[in-house]
Amino acid sequence: MDIIVSGIRSTGNLHLGNYFGAIKNFVKMQHKNHCYFFIADFHSLTTHPTPDDLYEKTKQVLSEYIACGIDPEVATIYLQSDLPEVAELYLLLNMNAYVGELERTTTFKEKVRLQPNNVNAGLLTYPVLMAADIIIHKAVKVPVGKDQEQNLEMTRRFARRFNHMYKVDYFPEPVPYNFGESLIKIPGLDGKGKMGKSEGNGIFLSEDPESISQKVMRAVTDSGPTRNNQEMSEPVKNLFTLMTVVSESGTVEFFRNKYNNCEIRYGEMKQQLVDDIILFTKPFREKILDISSNENYLRKVVREGAEKARESAAKTIRDVRKIIGFKSF
Ligand code: TYM
């Protein structure tokens, strides 16, 4: 039984990228492992949500977690902000994290480019908080999408550094995990890059059919192949990747053959994709509505989750304080 940890920011509704990159794996892992899944609401503060937004988005993501099949009776589901131990470990790890290495991370450089007016220290130390989230439970596997690979590399580095610095073998070095397969990147509908919460290029699990249809029909393509077996452009490749995750393999084959024979009509392919995404998301949509309306249930889930998560977190903090040399007078 391995210890597994993973989390999702509460900055927006869950999209297909979150589901196929991470949640699907969480759900598969929960029965055979000791799993902790949390909502990274501290992390979401880097984007400065209003208090109402913070609460509503957290509630939404929590409902979506459960609707996706993460079972609070089996796994431990909690809010990051309910674990003060995470904040303490973050503080301690910050002392051994260097500004130079944090400035060099791709995600930080990307944020500096995207939001030059809000380059806060929380963004710089984002990977340190992430490391604290993971090693607070001494996790060994972390189900995440490809975009988190570098953050996981930093987590391993901080765990290794702590062990080395204090000459202990305390923290394991956790690995990003997808059942032995390479990590997944689900593309957005804009023809470039990954599907994201804030890029406006995603389809949410809670999205209504009308809006799914509009978004997919507007997705970027190209002017079509002119030679048999022509290499696909990035936007078309992306549509096929989306189709691979939501449609039957026969459907994907059908359109791939059409593409290879220069007979493809993108409008027809998109309509199929719309139908398949609607079919795929329908059960989630219904469950999300049902769960999010039950505040008493949600309150119980996070209260019990925090209690369980704090047992393991408190033990780590006790050990870490001792290793570092804090003694009571
Ligand atoms: P976040 O909230 O951006 O995304 C949550 C999870 O979804 C995956 N994901 C994707 N996978 C494939 N294709 C995509 N287009 C795509 N978009 C998102 C992410 O890889 C992630 O697994 N820093 C994290 C949250 C976090 C965390 C942690 C994760 C905080 N602490 C500790 C694991 C362990 C984040 O921003 O994920």
mmCIF file with all atom_site columns, C-alpha atoms in Angstrom, residues 121-308:
data_model
loop_
_atom_site.group_PDB
_atom_site.id
_atom_site.type_symbol
_atom_site.label_atom_id
_atom_site.label_alt_id
_atom_site.label_comp_id
_atom_site.label_asym_id
_atom_site.label_entity_id
_atom_site.label_seq_id
_atom_site.pdbx_PDB_ins_code
_atom_site.Cartn_x
_atom_site.Cartn_y
_atom_site.Cartn_z
_atom_site.occupancy
_atom_site.B_iso_or_equiv
_atom_site.pdbx_formal_charge
_atom_site.auth_seq_id
_atom_site.auth_comp_id
_atom_site.auth_asym_id
_atom_site.auth_atom_id
_atom_site.pdbx_PDB_model_num
ATOM 1   C CA . ALA A 1 121 ? 6.359   35.867 -3.641  1.00 0.00 ? 121 ALA A CA 1
ATOM 2   C CA . GLY A 1 122 ? 3.708   33.128 -3.415  1.00 0.00 ? 122 GLY A CA 1
ATOM 3   C CA . LEU A 1 123 ? 4.231   32.461 -7.111  1.00 0.00 ? 123 LEU A CA 1
ATOM 4   C CA . LEU A 1 124 ? 7.979   32.240 -6.636  1.00 0.00 ? 124 LEU A CA 1
ATOM 5   C CA . THR A 1 125 ? 7.683   29.788 -3.763  1.00 0.00 ? 125 THR A CA 1
ATOM 6   C CA . TYR A 1 126 ? 4.760   27.870 -5.318  1.00 0.00 ? 126 TYR A CA 1
ATOM 7   C CA . PRO A 1 127 ? 6.899   24.711 -5.775  1.00 0.00 ? 127 PRO A CA 1
ATOM 8   C CA . VAL A 1 128 ? 7.934   24.841 -2.111  1.00 0.00 ? 128 VAL A CA 1
ATOM 9   C CA . LEU A 1 129 ? 4.310   24.817 -0.957  1.00 0.00 ? 129 LEU A CA 1
ATOM 10  C CA . MET A 1 130 ? 3.660   21.993 -3.372  1.00 0.00 ? 130 MET A CA 1
ATOM 11  C CA . ALA A 1 131 ? 6.575   20.034 -1.925  1.00 0.00 ? 131 ALA A CA 1
ATOM 12  C CA . ALA A 1 132 ? 5.161   20.630 1.575   1.00 0.00 ? 132 ALA A CA 1
ATOM 13  C CA . ASP A 1 133 ? 1.748   19.312 0.420   1.00 0.00 ? 133 ASP A CA 1
ATOM 14  C CA . ILE A 1 134 ? 3.320   16.111 -0.793  1.00 0.00 ? 134 ILE A CA 1
ATOM 15  C CA . ILE A 1 135 ? 6.003   15.285 1.736   1.00 0.00 ? 135 ILE A CA 1
ATOM 16  C CA . ILE A 1 136 ? 3.847   16.226 4.749   1.00 0.00 ? 136 ILE A CA 1
ATOM 17  C CA . HIS A 1 137 ? 2.327   12.725 4.278   1.00 0.00 ? 137 HIS A CA 1
ATOM 18  C CA . LYS A 1 138 ? 5.639   11.166 3.110   1.00 0.00 ? 138 LYS A CA 1
ATOM 19  C CA . ALA A 1 139 ? 3.977   10.303 -0.193  1.00 0.00 ? 139 ALA A CA 1
ATOM 20  C CA . VAL A 1 140 ? 5.774   8.213  -2.803  1.00 0.00 ? 140 VAL A CA 1
ATOM 21  C CA . LYS A 1 141 ? 3.485   8.658  -5.827  1.00 0.00 ? 141 LYS A CA 1
ATOM 22  C CA . VAL A 1 142 ? 1.714   11.748 -7.125  1.00 0.00 ? 142 VAL A CA 1
ATOM 23  C CA . PRO A 1 143 ? -0.877  11.331 -9.891  1.00 0.00 ? 143 PRO A CA 1
ATOM 24  C CA . VAL A 1 144 ? -0.585  14.512 -11.987 1.00 0.00 ? 144 VAL A CA 1
ATOM 25  C CA . GLY A 1 145 ? -0.532  15.660 -15.603 1.00 0.00 ? 145 GLY A CA 1
ATOM 26  C CA . LYS A 1 146 ? 2.584   16.428 -17.611 1.00 0.00 ? 146 LYS A CA 1
ATOM 27  C CA . ASP A 1 147 ? 2.580   20.132 -16.685 1.00 0.00 ? 147 ASP A CA 1
ATOM 28  C CA . GLN A 1 148 ? 3.487   19.245 -13.085 1.00 0.00 ? 148 GLN A CA 1
ATOM 29  C CA . GLU A 1 149 ? 6.606   17.256 -13.949 1.00 0.00 ? 149 GLU A CA 1
ATOM 30  C CA . GLN A 1 150 ? 9.033   20.039 -13.104 1.00 0.00 ? 150 GLN A CA 1
ATOM 31  C CA . ASN A 1 151 ? 7.269   20.855 -9.838  1.00 0.00 ? 151 ASN A CA 1
ATOM 32  C CA . LEU A 1 152 ? 7.671   17.217 -8.840  1.00 0.00 ? 152 LEU A CA 1
ATOM 33  C CA . GLU A 1 153 ? 11.342  17.376 -9.695  1.00 0.00 ? 153 GLU A CA 1
ATOM 34  C CA . MET A 1 154 ? 11.610  20.314 -7.271  1.00 0.00 ? 154 MET A CA 1
ATOM 35  C CA . THR A 1 155 ? 9.741   18.327 -4.606  1.00 0.00 ? 155 THR A CA 1
ATOM 36  C CA . ARG A 1 156 ? 12.262  15.520 -4.921  1.00 0.00 ? 156 ARG A CA 1
ATOM 37  C CA . ARG A 1 157 ? 15.097  17.986 -4.732  1.00 0.00 ? 157 ARG A CA 1
ATOM 38  C CA . PHE A 1 158 ? 13.752  19.613 -1.544  1.00 0.00 ? 158 PHE A CA 1
ATOM 39  C CA . ALA A 1 159 ? 13.138  16.212 0.073   1.00 0.00 ? 159 ALA A CA 1
ATOM 40  C CA . ARG A 1 160 ? 16.655  15.069 -0.840  1.00 0.00 ? 160 ARG A CA 1
ATOM 41  C CA . ARG A 1 161 ? 18.175  18.326 0.387   1.00 0.00 ? 161 ARG A CA 1
ATOM 42  C CA . PHE A 1 162 ? 16.426  18.039 3.741   1.00 0.00 ? 162 PHE A CA 1
ATOM 43  C CA . ASN A 1 163 ? 17.653  14.469 4.205   1.00 0.00 ? 163 ASN A CA 1
ATOM 44  C CA . HIS A 1 164 ? 21.179  15.440 3.208   1.00 0.00 ? 164 HIS A CA 1
ATOM 45  C CA . MET A 1 165 ? 21.289  18.582 5.323   1.00 0.00 ? 165 MET A CA 1
ATOM 46  C CA . TYR A 1 166 ? 20.209  16.805 8.495   1.00 0.00 ? 166 TYR A CA 1
ATOM 47  C CA . LYS A 1 167 ? 21.877  13.480 7.656   1.00 0.00 ? 167 LYS A CA 1
ATOM 48  C CA . VAL A 1 168 ? 18.626  11.538 7.885   1.00 0.00 ? 168 VAL A CA 1
ATOM 49  C CA . ASP A 1 169 ? 16.695  9.273  5.579   1.00 0.00 ? 169 ASP A CA 1
ATOM 50  C CA . TYR A 1 170 ? 13.345  10.783 6.504   1.00 0.00 ? 170 TYR A CA 1
ATOM 51  C CA . PHE A 1 171 ? 11.497  11.964 3.396   1.00 0.00 ? 171 PHE A CA 1
ATOM 52  C CA . PRO A 1 172 ? 10.976  9.623  0.429   1.00 0.00 ? 172 PRO A CA 1
ATOM 53  C CA . GLU A 1 173 ? 11.474  11.148 -3.052  1.00 0.00 ? 173 GLU A CA 1
ATOM 54  C CA . PRO A 1 174 ? 7.999   11.080 -4.633  1.00 0.00 ? 174 PRO A CA 1
ATOM 55  C CA . VAL A 1 175 ? 7.461   10.491 -8.340  1.00 0.00 ? 175 VAL A CA 1
ATOM 56  C CA . PRO A 1 176 ? 4.752   11.788 -10.674 1.00 0.00 ? 176 PRO A CA 1
ATOM 57  C CA . TYR A 1 177 ? 2.637   8.803  -11.587 1.00 0.00 ? 177 TYR A CA 1
ATOM 58  C CA . ASN A 1 178 ? 0.416   7.494  -14.353 1.00 0.00 ? 178 ASN A CA 1
ATOM 59  C CA . PHE A 1 179 ? 0.396   3.696  -14.091 1.00 0.00 ? 179 PHE A CA 1
ATOM 60  C CA . GLY A 1 180 ? 3.769   3.247  -15.741 1.00 0.00 ? 180 GLY A CA 1
ATOM 61  C CA . GLU A 1 181 ? 2.686   5.318  -18.758 1.00 0.00 ? 181 GLU A CA 1
ATOM 62  C CA . SER A 1 182 ? 4.059   8.728  -19.590 1.00 0.00 ? 182 SER A CA 1
ATOM 63  C CA . LEU A 1 183 ? 2.239   11.699 -18.087 1.00 0.00 ? 183 LEU A CA 1
ATOM 64  C CA . ILE A 1 184 ? -0.625  13.156 -20.102 1.00 0.00 ? 184 ILE A CA 1
ATOM 65  C CA . LYS A 1 185 ? -1.137  16.590 -21.586 1.00 0.00 ? 185 LYS A CA 1
ATOM 66  C CA . ILE A 1 186 ? -4.666  17.328 -22.801 1.00 0.00 ? 186 ILE A CA 1
ATOM 67  C CA . PRO A 1 187 ? -4.579  20.141 -25.368 1.00 0.00 ? 187 PRO A CA 1
ATOM 68  C CA . GLY A 1 188 ? -6.881  23.154 -25.473 1.00 0.00 ? 188 GLY A CA 1
ATOM 69  C CA . LEU A 1 189 ? -9.259  24.102 -28.268 1.00 0.00 ? 189 LEU A CA 1
ATOM 70  C CA . ASP A 1 190 ? -7.185  27.059 -29.392 1.00 0.00 ? 190 ASP A CA 1
ATOM 71  C CA . GLY A 1 191 ? -4.737  24.950 -31.379 1.00 0.00 ? 191 GLY A CA 1
ATOM 72  C CA . LYS A 1 192 ? -1.811  25.516 -29.076 1.00 0.00 ? 192 LYS A CA 1
ATOM 73  C CA . GLY A 1 193 ? -0.760  24.544 -25.590 1.00 0.00 ? 193 GLY A CA 1
ATOM 74  C CA . LYS A 1 194 ? -2.533  22.649 -22.849 1.00 0.00 ? 194 LYS A CA 1
ATOM 75  C CA . MET A 1 195 ? -6.127  22.941 -21.771 1.00 0.00 ? 195 MET A CA 1
ATOM 76  C CA . GLY A 1 196 ? -6.205  25.286 -18.786 1.00 0.00 ? 196 GLY A CA 1
ATOM 77  C CA . LYS A 1 197 ? -8.555  26.921 -16.304 1.00 0.00 ? 197 LYS A CA 1
ATOM 78  C CA . SER A 1 198 ? -7.693  30.471 -17.202 1.00 0.00 ? 198 SER A CA 1
ATOM 79  C CA . GLU A 1 199 ? -6.701  30.149 -20.863 1.00 0.00 ? 199 GLU A CA 1
ATOM 80  C CA . GLY A 1 200 ? -10.332 30.150 -22.069 1.00 0.00 ? 200 GLY A CA 1
ATOM 81  C CA . ASN A 1 201 ? -9.543  27.085 -24.172 1.00 0.00 ? 201 ASN A CA 1
ATOM 82  C CA . GLY A 1 202 ? -11.095 24.365 -22.045 1.00 0.00 ? 202 GLY A CA 1
ATOM 83  C CA . ILE A 1 203 ? -14.245 22.316 -21.627 1.00 0.00 ? 203 ILE A CA 1
ATOM 84  C CA . PHE A 1 204 ? -15.455 21.999 -18.070 1.00 0.00 ? 204 PHE A CA 1
ATOM 85  C CA . LEU A 1 205 ? -16.989 18.867 -16.594 1.00 0.00 ? 205 LEU A CA 1
ATOM 86  C CA . SER A 1 206 ? -19.962 21.003 -15.556 1.00 0.00 ? 206 SER A CA 1
ATOM 87  C CA . GLU A 1 207 ? -20.337 22.672 -18.968 1.00 0.00 ? 207 GLU A CA 1
ATOM 88  C CA . ASP A 1 208 ? -23.810 22.604 -20.556 1.00 0.00 ? 208 ASP A CA 1
ATOM 89  C CA . PRO A 1 209 ? -24.306 20.946 -23.977 1.00 0.00 ? 209 PRO A CA 1
ATOM 90  C CA . GLU A 1 210 ? -24.985 24.224 -25.779 1.00 0.00 ? 210 GLU A CA 1
ATOM 91  C CA . SER A 1 211 ? -21.743 25.746 -24.634 1.00 0.00 ? 211 SER A CA 1
ATOM 92  C CA . ILE A 1 212 ? -19.759 22.543 -25.368 1.00 0.00 ? 212 ILE A CA 1
ATOM 93  C CA . SER A 1 213 ? -21.099 22.646 -28.897 1.00 0.00 ? 213 SER A CA 1
ATOM 94  C CA . GLN A 1 214 ? -20.203 26.305 -29.399 1.00 0.00 ? 214 GLN A CA 1
ATOM 95  C CA . LYS A 1 215 ? -16.683 25.857 -28.073 1.00 0.00 ? 215 LYS A CA 1
ATOM 96  C CA . VAL A 1 216 ? -15.864 22.735 -30.076 1.00 0.00 ? 216 VAL A CA 1
ATOM 97  C CA . MET A 1 217 ? -17.352 24.045 -33.310 1.00 0.00 ? 217 MET A CA 1
ATOM 98  C CA . ARG A 1 218 ? -15.170 27.144 -32.943 1.00 0.00 ? 218 ARG A CA 1
ATOM 99  C CA . ALA A 1 219 ? -11.989 25.115 -32.261 1.00 0.00 ? 219 ALA A CA 1
ATOM 100 C CA . VAL A 1 220 ? -9.017  26.014 -34.446 1.00 0.00 ? 220 VAL A CA 1
ATOM 101 C CA . THR A 1 221 ? -8.218  23.651 -37.351 1.00 0.00 ? 221 THR A CA 1
ATOM 102 C CA . ASP A 1 222 ? -6.463  24.178 -40.712 1.00 0.00 ? 222 ASP A CA 1
ATOM 103 C CA . SER A 1 223 ? -7.407  24.179 -44.392 1.00 0.00 ? 223 SER A CA 1
ATOM 104 C CA . GLY A 1 224 ? -7.253  20.352 -44.612 1.00 0.00 ? 224 GLY A CA 1
ATOM 105 C CA . PRO A 1 225 ? -4.708  17.829 -45.911 1.00 0.00 ? 225 PRO A CA 1
ATOM 106 C CA . THR A 1 226 ? -3.701  17.941 -49.584 1.00 0.00 ? 226 THR A CA 1
ATOM 107 C CA . ARG A 1 227 ? -1.587  14.766 -49.672 1.00 0.00 ? 227 ARG A CA 1
ATOM 108 C CA . ASN A 1 228 ? -2.330  11.256 -48.394 1.00 0.00 ? 228 ASN A CA 1
ATOM 109 C CA . ASN A 1 229 ? -0.870  10.563 -44.935 1.00 0.00 ? 229 ASN A CA 1
ATOM 110 C CA . GLN A 1 230 ? 0.170   14.171 -44.566 1.00 0.00 ? 230 GLN A CA 1
ATOM 111 C CA . GLU A 1 231 ? 1.546   15.077 -41.172 1.00 0.00 ? 231 GLU A CA 1
ATOM 112 C CA . MET A 1 232 ? -1.090  16.792 -39.016 1.00 0.00 ? 232 MET A CA 1
ATOM 113 C CA . SER A 1 233 ? -0.818  20.409 -37.943 1.00 0.00 ? 233 SER A CA 1
ATOM 114 C CA . GLU A 1 234 ? -0.782  21.092 -34.189 1.00 0.00 ? 234 GLU A CA 1
ATOM 115 C CA . PRO A 1 235 ? -4.487  22.152 -33.954 1.00 0.00 ? 235 PRO A CA 1
ATOM 116 C CA . VAL A 1 236 ? -5.703  19.083 -35.840 1.00 0.00 ? 236 VAL A CA 1
ATOM 117 C CA . LYS A 1 237 ? -3.477  16.771 -33.830 1.00 0.00 ? 237 LYS A CA 1
ATOM 118 C CA . ASN A 1 238 ? -5.046  18.335 -30.728 1.00 0.00 ? 238 ASN A CA 1
ATOM 119 C CA . LEU A 1 239 ? -8.583  17.568 -31.896 1.00 0.00 ? 239 LEU A CA 1
ATOM 120 C CA . PHE A 1 240 ? -7.563  13.958 -32.454 1.00 0.00 ? 240 PHE A CA 1
ATOM 121 C CA . THR A 1 241 ? -6.023  13.819 -28.971 1.00 0.00 ? 241 THR A CA 1
ATOM 122 C CA . LEU A 1 242 ? -9.306  15.043 -27.481 1.00 0.00 ? 242 LEU A CA 1
ATOM 123 C CA . MET A 1 243 ? -11.207 12.509 -29.523 1.00 0.00 ? 243 MET A CA 1
ATOM 124 C CA . THR A 1 244 ? -8.913  9.740  -28.290 1.00 0.00 ? 244 THR A CA 1
ATOM 125 C CA . VAL A 1 245 ? -9.919  10.396 -24.684 1.00 0.00 ? 245 VAL A CA 1
ATOM 126 C CA . VAL A 1 246 ? -13.680 10.829 -25.087 1.00 0.00 ? 246 VAL A CA 1
ATOM 127 C CA . SER A 1 247 ? -14.641 8.726  -28.137 1.00 0.00 ? 247 SER A CA 1
ATOM 128 C CA . GLU A 1 248 ? -14.631 5.022  -29.013 1.00 0.00 ? 248 GLU A CA 1
ATOM 129 C CA . SER A 1 249 ? -11.404 3.849  -30.666 1.00 0.00 ? 249 SER A CA 1
ATOM 130 C CA . GLY A 1 250 ? -13.378 2.923  -33.825 1.00 0.00 ? 250 GLY A CA 1
ATOM 131 C CA . THR A 1 251 ? -14.552 6.533  -34.149 1.00 0.00 ? 251 THR A CA 1
ATOM 132 C CA . VAL A 1 252 ? -11.003 7.862  -33.913 1.00 0.00 ? 252 VAL A CA 1
ATOM 133 C CA . GLU A 1 253 ? -9.853  5.312  -36.510 1.00 0.00 ? 253 GLU A CA 1
ATOM 134 C CA . PHE A 1 254 ? -12.693 6.326  -38.838 1.00 0.00 ? 254 PHE A CA 1
ATOM 135 C CA . PHE A 1 255 ? -11.673 9.998  -38.823 1.00 0.00 ? 255 PHE A CA 1
ATOM 136 C CA . ARG A 1 256 ? -7.959  9.199  -38.934 1.00 0.00 ? 256 ARG A CA 1
ATOM 137 C CA . ASN A 1 257 ? -8.534  7.187  -42.119 1.00 0.00 ? 257 ASN A CA 1
ATOM 138 C CA . LYS A 1 258 ? -10.549 10.044 -43.572 1.00 0.00 ? 258 LYS A CA 1
ATOM 139 C CA . TYR A 1 259 ? -7.711  12.424 -42.760 1.00 0.00 ? 259 TYR A CA 1
ATOM 140 C CA . ASN A 1 260 ? -5.107  10.114 -44.291 1.00 0.00 ? 260 ASN A CA 1
ATOM 141 C CA . ASN A 1 261 ? -7.181  9.823  -47.495 1.00 0.00 ? 261 ASN A CA 1
ATOM 142 C CA . CYS A 1 262 ? -7.761  13.614 -47.652 1.00 0.00 ? 262 CYS A CA 1
ATOM 143 C CA . GLU A 1 263 ? -11.505 13.067 -47.231 1.00 0.00 ? 263 GLU A CA 1
ATOM 144 C CA . ILE A 1 264 ? -11.883 14.606 -43.816 1.00 0.00 ? 264 ILE A CA 1
ATOM 145 C CA . ARG A 1 265 ? -14.506 17.274 -43.158 1.00 0.00 ? 265 ARG A CA 1
ATOM 146 C CA . TYR A 1 266 ? -13.567 19.000 -39.926 1.00 0.00 ? 266 TYR A CA 1
ATOM 147 C CA . GLY A 1 267 ? -17.170 20.119 -39.325 1.00 0.00 ? 267 GLY A CA 1
ATOM 148 C CA . GLU A 1 268 ? -18.271 16.479 -39.288 1.00 0.00 ? 268 GLU A CA 1
ATOM 149 C CA . MET A 1 269 ? -15.426 15.477 -36.974 1.00 0.00 ? 269 MET A CA 1
ATOM 150 C CA . LYS A 1 270 ? -16.213 18.344 -34.595 1.00 0.00 ? 270 LYS A CA 1
ATOM 151 C CA . GLN A 1 271 ? -19.904 17.392 -34.482 1.00 0.00 ? 271 GLN A CA 1
ATOM 152 C CA . GLN A 1 272 ? -18.896 13.866 -33.480 1.00 0.00 ? 272 GLN A CA 1
ATOM 153 C CA . LEU A 1 273 ? -16.591 15.285 -30.842 1.00 0.00 ? 273 LEU A CA 1
ATOM 154 C CA . VAL A 1 274 ? -19.416 17.479 -29.498 1.00 0.00 ? 274 VAL A CA 1
ATOM 155 C CA . ASP A 1 275 ? -21.722 14.446 -29.218 1.00 0.00 ? 275 ASP A CA 1
ATOM 156 C CA . ASP A 1 276 ? -19.074 12.356 -27.496 1.00 0.00 ? 276 ASP A CA 1
ATOM 157 C CA . ILE A 1 277 ? -18.059 15.087 -25.044 1.00 0.00 ? 277 ILE A CA 1
ATOM 158 C CA . ILE A 1 278 ? -21.702 15.711 -24.129 1.00 0.00 ? 278 ILE A CA 1
ATOM 159 C CA . LEU A 1 279 ? -22.235 12.004 -23.588 1.00 0.00 ? 279 LEU A CA 1
ATOM 160 C CA . PHE A 1 280 ? -19.084 11.756 -21.524 1.00 0.00 ? 280 PHE A CA 1
ATOM 161 C CA . THR A 1 281 ? -19.764 14.772 -19.300 1.00 0.00 ? 281 THR A CA 1
ATOM 162 C CA . LYS A 1 282 ? -23.520 14.244 -18.775 1.00 0.00 ? 282 LYS A CA 1
ATOM 163 C CA . PRO A 1 283 ? -23.254 11.973 -15.703 1.00 0.00 ? 283 PRO A CA 1
ATOM 164 C CA . PHE A 1 284 ? -20.675 14.305 -14.117 1.00 0.00 ? 284 PHE A CA 1
ATOM 165 C CA . ARG A 1 285 ? -22.845 17.345 -14.725 1.00 0.00 ? 285 ARG A CA 1
ATOM 166 C CA . GLU A 1 286 ? -25.815 15.765 -13.001 1.00 0.00 ? 286 GLU A CA 1
ATOM 167 C CA . LYS A 1 287 ? -23.815 14.537 -10.010 1.00 0.00 ? 287 LYS A CA 1
ATOM 168 C CA . ILE A 1 288 ? -22.014 17.870 -9.556  1.00 0.00 ? 288 ILE A CA 1
ATOM 169 C CA . LEU A 1 289 ? -25.334 19.716 -9.284  1.00 0.00 ? 289 LEU A CA 1
ATOM 170 C CA . ASP A 1 290 ? -26.650 17.191 -6.827  1.00 0.00 ? 290 ASP A CA 1
ATOM 171 C CA . ILE A 1 291 ? -23.566 17.175 -4.576  1.00 0.00 ? 291 ILE A CA 1
ATOM 172 C CA . SER A 1 292 ? -22.936 20.930 -4.588  1.00 0.00 ? 292 SER A CA 1
ATOM 173 C CA . SER A 1 293 ? -26.445 21.572 -3.299  1.00 0.00 ? 293 SER A CA 1
ATOM 174 C CA . ASN A 1 294 ? -25.784 19.459 -0.203  1.00 0.00 ? 294 ASN A CA 1
ATOM 175 C CA . GLU A 1 295 ? -23.684 21.763 1.988   1.00 0.00 ? 295 GLU A CA 1
ATOM 176 C CA . ASN A 1 296 ? -24.107 19.659 5.126   1.00 0.00 ? 296 ASN A CA 1
ATOM 177 C CA . TYR A 1 297 ? -22.624 16.662 3.370   1.00 0.00 ? 297 TYR A CA 1
ATOM 178 C CA . LEU A 1 298 ? -19.707 18.696 2.003   1.00 0.00 ? 298 LEU A CA 1
ATOM 179 C CA . ARG A 1 299 ? -19.013 20.178 5.435   1.00 0.00 ? 299 ARG A CA 1
ATOM 180 C CA . LYS A 1 300 ? -18.900 16.654 6.910   1.00 0.00 ? 300 LYS A CA 1
ATOM 181 C CA . VAL A 1 301 ? -16.536 15.445 4.162   1.00 0.00 ? 301 VAL A CA 1
ATOM 182 C CA . VAL A 1 302 ? -13.968 18.197 4.708   1.00 0.00 ? 302 VAL A CA 1
ATOM 183 C CA . ARG A 1 303 ? -14.227 18.071 8.497   1.00 0.00 ? 303 ARG A CA 1
ATOM 184 C CA . GLU A 1 304 ? -13.580 14.335 8.614   1.00 0.00 ? 304 GLU A CA 1
ATOM 185 C CA . GLY A 1 305 ? -10.952 14.613 5.870   1.00 0.00 ? 305 GLY A CA 1
ATOM 186 C CA . ALA A 1 306 ? -9.048  17.297 7.762   1.00 0.00 ? 306 ALA A CA 1
ATOM 187 C CA . GLU A 1 307 ? -9.115  15.212 10.946  1.00 0.00 ? 307 GLU A CA 1
ATOM 188 C CA . LYS A 1 308 ? -7.608  12.210 9.175   1.00 0.00 ? 308 LYS A CA 1
#
